[in-house]
Coordinates of C-alpha atoms in Angstrom, one line a residue:
M1 CA 30.7 9.5 -7.3
D2 CA 29.9 9.8 -11.0
V3 CA 26.1 9.9 -10.9
E4 CA 23.9 12.9 -11.1
I5 CA 20.7 13.2 -8.9
I6 CA 18.0 14.9 -11.0
E7 CA 14.3 15.4 -10.7
L8 CA 12.3 13.2 -13.1
G9 CA 9.5 14.4 -15.3
P10 CA 6.5 12.3 -16.3
D11 CA 8.3 11.3 -19.5
R12 CA 10.8 9.3 -17.5
L13 CA 8.2 7.2 -15.7
P14 CA 8.4 4.3 -18.2
D15 CA 12.2 4.1 -17.3
V16 CA 11.3 4.1 -13.6
V17 CA 8.9 1.2 -14.2
D18 CA 11.6 -0.7 -16.1
L19 CA 14.2 -0.1 -13.4
C20 CA 11.8 -1.2 -10.6
R21 CA 11.1 -4.5 -12.5
R22 CA 14.8 -5.2 -12.4
A23 CA 15.6 -3.7 -9.0
L24 CA 12.8 -5.0 -6.8
D25 CA 14.1 -8.4 -5.6
L26 CA 10.9 -9.8 -4.4
P27 CA 8.9 -11.2 -7.4
E28 CA 5.5 -10.0 -6.1
D29 CA 6.9 -6.4 -6.0
A30 CA 8.6 -6.6 -9.4
A31 CA 5.5 -8.0 -11.0
E32 CA 3.4 -5.0 -9.9
A33 CA 6.0 -2.3 -10.7
P34 CA 3.7 -0.5 -13.1
A35 CA 0.9 -0.2 -10.5
V36 CA 3.3 0.8 -7.7
V37 CA 4.9 3.6 -9.8
A38 CA 1.5 4.8 -11.0
T39 CA 0.2 5.0 -7.4
L40 CA 3.3 6.7 -5.9
A41 CA 4.4 9.0 -8.8
E42 CA 1.1 9.9 -10.4
R43 CA -2.1 9.2 -8.4
A44 CA -0.5 10.5 -5.1
A45 CA 0.2 13.9 -6.7
A46 CA -3.5 14.6 -6.7
D47 CA -3.5 15.4 -3.0
R48 CA 0.1 15.9 -1.8
P49 CA 3.5 17.2 -3.1
V50 CA 5.4 14.3 -4.7
L51 CA 9.1 14.0 -5.3
R52 CA 10.6 12.0 -8.2
L53 CA 14.4 11.7 -8.1
G54 CA 16.6 9.8 -10.4
A55 CA 20.3 8.8 -10.2
V56 CA 21.6 9.1 -13.8
R57 CA 25.0 8.0 -15.3
D58 CA 25.7 8.9 -18.9
G59 CA 22.0 9.4 -19.5
T60 CA 21.0 6.0 -18.1
L61 CA 18.7 5.8 -15.0
V62 CA 20.5 3.6 -12.4
G63 CA 18.5 4.5 -9.3
V64 CA 15.2 6.1 -8.4
L65 CA 13.5 7.5 -5.3
L66 CA 9.8 8.5 -5.0
G67 CA 8.9 10.6 -2.0
S68 CA 6.1 12.8 -0.7
L69 CA 4.8 15.1 2.0
S70 CA 2.0 13.9 4.2
A71 CA -1.3 15.4 3.2
T72 CA -2.5 15.6 6.8
A73 CA 0.9 16.5 8.5
P74 CA 3.0 18.4 6.0
E75 CA 5.9 18.6 8.4
R76 CA 6.4 14.9 7.7
G77 CA 8.3 13.8 4.6
H78 CA 8.1 10.3 3.4
V79 CA 10.4 8.1 1.3
D80 CA 7.9 5.9 -0.6
L81 CA 10.2 3.9 -2.8
V82 CA 14.0 3.5 -3.4
A83 CA 15.3 1.2 -6.1
V84 CA 18.8 0.8 -7.4
A85 CA 19.9 -1.2 -10.4
P86 CA 21.4 -4.6 -9.3
T87 CA 24.8 -3.7 -11.0
E88 CA 25.0 -0.4 -9.1
R89 CA 24.5 -1.5 -5.6
R90 CA 27.0 -0.7 -2.8
R91 CA 28.3 2.2 -4.8
G92 CA 26.6 5.0 -2.9
V93 CA 23.6 5.4 -5.3
G94 CA 21.0 4.8 -2.6
T95 CA 22.7 7.1 -0.1
A96 CA 22.9 9.9 -2.7
L97 CA 19.2 9.5 -3.5
L98 CA 18.2 9.6 0.2
T99 CA 20.4 12.6 0.9
G100 CA 18.9 14.4 -2.1
A101 CA 15.4 13.6 -0.9
E102 CA 16.1 14.8 2.6
A103 CA 17.3 18.2 1.3
R104 CA 14.4 18.6 -1.1
L105 CA 11.7 17.6 1.4
A106 CA 13.2 19.8 4.1
A107 CA 13.1 22.7 1.6
L108 CA 9.3 22.0 1.2
G109 CA 8.9 22.3 5.0
A110 CA 9.4 18.8 6.3
S111 CA 11.1 18.6 9.7
E112 CA 10.9 14.8 9.9
L113 CA 11.7 12.1 7.3
L114 CA 9.9 8.7 7.5
L115 CA 10.8 5.5 5.7
A116 CA 7.2 4.5 6.0
G117 CA 4.0 4.3 3.9
N118 CA 2.2 7.5 3.3
P119 CA -1.6 6.6 3.1
P120 CA -3.7 6.6 1.2
H121 CA -1.2 6.1 -1.7
Y122 CA 1.4 3.7 -0.6
A123 CA 3.0 0.5 -1.8
W124 CA 4.5 -0.9 1.5
P125 CA 4.0 0.0 5.2
G126 CA 7.8 0.4 5.5
I127 CA 10.9 -1.6 4.6
D128 CA 10.3 -5.3 4.1
V129 CA 12.9 -6.9 6.4
R130 CA 14.0 -9.1 3.5
Y131 CA 15.4 -6.0 1.8
T132 CA 18.3 -6.3 4.2
P133 CA 20.6 -3.7 2.5
A134 CA 17.9 -1.1 2.9
V135 CA 17.5 -1.9 6.6
C136 CA 21.3 -1.5 7.0
A137 CA 21.3 1.8 5.0
A138 CA 18.5 3.2 7.3
S139 CA 20.5 2.5 10.4
R140 CA 23.7 3.9 8.8
L141 CA 22.0 7.1 7.8
G142 CA 20.7 7.9 11.3
F143 CA 17.1 6.7 11.1
R144 CA 15.6 5.0 14.1
Q145 CA 13.2 2.2 14.0
D146 CA 10.0 3.1 15.8
R147 CA 7.4 0.6 14.6
T148 CA 6.9 -2.8 13.0
A149 CA 4.1 -3.7 10.7
W150 CA 3.1 -6.8 8.8
N151 CA 1.0 -8.1 5.9
M152 CA -0.9 -11.3 5.8
T153 CA -1.1 -13.5 2.7
A154 CA -4.2 -15.3 1.7
A155 CA -3.8 -18.0 -0.9
L156 CA -6.3 -17.7 -3.7
T157 CA -5.8 -21.2 -5.2
E158 CA -8.5 -23.9 -5.5
G159 CA -9.5 -25.2 -2.1
S160 CA -8.2 -22.2 -0.1
P161 CA -10.3 -21.1 2.9
A162 CA -10.2 -17.6 1.4
L163 CA -12.5 -18.8 -1.4
R164 CA -15.1 -20.5 0.7
P165 CA -18.6 -19.8 -0.7
T166 CA -20.5 -16.9 0.8
E167 CA -24.0 -17.6 -0.6
A168 CA -25.4 -19.3 2.5
A169 CA -24.1 -16.6 4.8
E170 CA -25.5 -13.9 2.5
R171 CA -28.9 -15.6 2.7
R172 CA -28.8 -15.6 6.5
L173 CA -28.0 -11.9 6.4
A174 CA -30.8 -11.2 3.9
E175 CA -33.2 -12.9 6.4
R176 CA -32.2 -10.1 8.8
G177 CA -32.6 -7.4 6.3
V178 CA -29.0 -7.0 5.3
T179 CA -28.1 -6.7 1.7
V180 CA -24.5 -7.3 0.4
R181 CA -23.5 -5.9 -2.9
R182 CA -20.8 -4.4 -5.0
A183 CA -20.3 -0.6 -4.5
G184 CA -20.5 1.8 -7.4
P185 CA -19.3 5.4 -7.7
A186 CA -22.6 6.7 -6.4
D187 CA -21.9 5.0 -3.1
L188 CA -18.7 6.9 -2.5
P189 CA -20.1 9.8 -0.4
A190 CA -21.9 7.4 1.9
L191 CA -18.9 5.1 2.2
S192 CA -16.6 8.0 3.1
A193 CA -19.1 9.3 5.6
F194 CA -19.4 5.9 7.2
A195 CA -15.6 5.4 7.4
H196 CA -15.1 8.9 8.9
A197 CA -17.9 8.5 11.4
V198 CA -16.9 5.0 12.6
F199 CA -13.2 4.8 12.1
G200 CA -11.9 8.3 11.5
G201 CA -8.6 8.3 9.6
T202 CA -8.1 9.0 5.9
W203 CA -9.6 6.1 3.9
D204 CA -11.3 8.4 1.4
G205 CA -8.4 8.1 -1.1
E206 CA -8.3 4.3 -0.8
L207 CA -12.0 4.0 -1.2
A208 CA -11.9 6.3 -4.2
G209 CA -9.0 4.3 -5.6
S210 CA -11.0 1.0 -5.3
V211 CA -14.6 1.8 -6.4
G212 CA -15.0 1.5 -10.1
R213 CA -11.3 1.3 -11.0
P214 CA -9.8 -1.5 -13.2
D215 CA -8.3 -4.3 -11.1
A216 CA -10.0 -3.0 -8.0
G217 CA -13.4 -2.9 -6.3
T218 CA -15.4 -2.5 -3.1
H219 CA -18.3 -4.5 -1.6
L220 CA -20.6 -3.2 1.1
A221 CA -23.3 -4.4 3.4
E222 CA -26.4 -2.2 4.2
R223 CA -29.8 -2.4 5.9
D224 CA -32.5 0.0 5.1
G225 CA -30.0 2.2 3.3
E226 CA -27.6 2.3 6.3
I227 CA -24.1 1.0 5.6
L228 CA -23.0 -1.6 8.1
G229 CA -19.6 -2.5 6.6
F230 CA -17.4 -2.4 3.6
A231 CA -14.3 -4.1 2.2
A232 CA -12.1 -2.8 -0.6
Y233 CA -9.1 -4.1 -2.7
G234 CA -6.7 -3.0 -5.4
S235 CA -6.4 0.7 -4.5
A236 CA -2.6 0.8 -4.5
R237 CA -1.8 -2.6 -6.1
P238 CA -4.0 -5.3 -7.7
S239 CA -3.0 -8.0 -5.3
W240 CA -3.5 -6.0 -2.1
F241 CA -6.7 -6.1 0.0
G242 CA -8.0 -3.3 2.2
P243 CA -9.2 -1.2 3.8
M244 CA -12.2 -2.8 5.4
G245 CA -14.4 -2.0 8.3
T246 CA -17.6 -3.1 10.1
A247 CA -19.9 -1.0 12.3
P248 CA -19.5 -2.0 16.0
A249 CA -23.2 -2.9 16.1
A250 CA -22.7 -5.4 13.3
E251 CA -19.6 -7.2 14.7
G252 CA -20.1 -10.9 15.1
S253 CA -22.8 -11.0 12.5
G254 CA -20.6 -12.6 9.8
I255 CA -20.7 -9.4 7.6
G256 CA -16.9 -9.0 7.7
G257 CA -16.1 -12.5 6.6
V258 CA -18.6 -12.2 3.7
L259 CA -17.2 -8.9 2.5
L260 CA -13.6 -10.1 2.8
R261 CA -14.2 -13.3 0.8
R262 CA -16.2 -11.5 -1.9
C263 CA -13.2 -9.3 -2.5
L264 CA -10.8 -12.2 -2.5
R265 CA -13.0 -14.0 -5.0
D266 CA -12.8 -11.0 -7.3
Q267 CA -9.0 -11.0 -7.0
A268 CA -8.8 -14.8 -7.7
A269 CA -11.0 -14.3 -10.8
A270 CA -8.5 -11.7 -12.1
G271 CA -5.8 -14.4 -12.0
I272 CA -4.2 -13.3 -8.7
A273 CA -2.8 -16.4 -6.9
A274 CA -2.3 -14.8 -3.4
A275 CA -3.7 -11.6 -1.9
Q276 CA -1.7 -9.3 0.4
I277 CA -3.8 -8.0 3.3
G278 CA -1.9 -4.8 4.0
W279 CA -0.9 -3.2 7.3
V280 CA -2.9 -5.8 9.3
G281 CA -4.6 -5.1 12.6
P282 CA -6.9 -8.0 13.6
V283 CA -4.7 -11.0 12.8
P284 CA -7.1 -13.6 14.3
F285 CA -10.0 -12.4 12.1
Y286 CA -8.1 -12.7 8.8
S287 CA -6.6 -16.1 9.9
G288 CA -10.1 -17.5 10.7
A289 CA -12.0 -15.9 7.8
A290 CA -9.5 -16.5 5.0
G291 CA -6.8 -18.8 6.4
A292 CA -4.3 -15.9 6.0
R293 CA -0.8 -16.1 7.4
I294 CA 1.7 -13.4 8.5
E295 CA 4.4 -13.5 5.8
R296 CA 5.7 -9.9 5.2
V297 CA 7.2 -8.0 8.1
F298 CA 8.1 -4.3 7.7
F299 CA 10.3 -2.0 9.8
L300 CA 9.2 1.7 9.9
Y301 CA 11.8 4.4 10.4
R302 CA 12.0 8.1 11.1
K303 CA 14.5 10.8 11.8
A304 CA 14.5 14.6 12.4
I305 CA 15.8 16.7 9.5
K306 CA 16.7 20.4 9.3
G307 CA 15.1 22.8 6.9
A308 CA 16.8 24.6 4.2

C-alpha cells in the first residue's frame, strides 16, 4: 500500500485532532476529540511510554494510532485510539497502524497487546460495539475478546433525576457531622491515601486530573477531617464522570448520591447535556441515584505478541 507509517511529534497533534473530529463516527466522541488526544498523547506521557503513529500519504495524515505501555504492568501494551479518515477505510490503513504498533510496543518489552483502556489516562474502556469495522478488524488480526464493559448515560437536561437537589440531603448529613464540599489541590494527598486504603487500584492519576483542572472537579464528604467518600469528573473527557468511592462504613448514608449529583450539576452548568459514567460497576446505584441508563457497550480484546 502507498502509505507510510511514521512516529508523530508533538507538532502533528493538531492534525491528529482534526483527523479524529472527522474519523470518530459517534458525535459525542468527535466533539471531545481535543480532550481525548490531549489525554492519550500528552498527559499520559507523564507516567508511561506513549506511542504516536501516523499513516501518511503524500504528506497528509490519513490515519492515527495512539498506544502506550501499562505503568503498572509494562509487559502489557495498549492500543488507546485508532482513527482512519472516512475516505481511506477498507484500504488496509488500520491494519498497517496496528501492525506497526505491535512491533514497536514489543520492542519496548510488551508481550501482550490489549485493545482496552489503560487507566488512569483512557478515553474508552475498549472498542464501542457500534464501531463495527474495528470489532471485525480485531477478530481478523488474532485478538480474542475477554471482557465486556459498559458506560451509563445520565441526562443532564431540565427535570432529569440526575439534577435532583441535594441541599436537604446535605443538611441531614450535616446533622450527623458530615461536611460535603468541593476538593482543592491541598486535598489530593488525603484523597489518594483514602482511595488506596479503601479501594486499592490506581486512581491517583484520575484524581489528580480532576481536582482543580478546567472542565473537571472533585467533591468529597468528610467528618472530623476523615474522608468518607469522593466523586470526580472530567479527568479524561469533560463529559465523563468518575471515579467515585464511599467508605464501607458510610454506605447507605446517602453520601454517594449527593456526591454524584453535585458532580453532575457541575457538568450541566458547563453546558454538557449528558454525562457518561465510565466503566460502570454498580449499575443499580447509578440508575437509582441519577436515572442513568446503560447505553455504550465495549468489547475488550487481547493477544500475545513476540518481542523484537
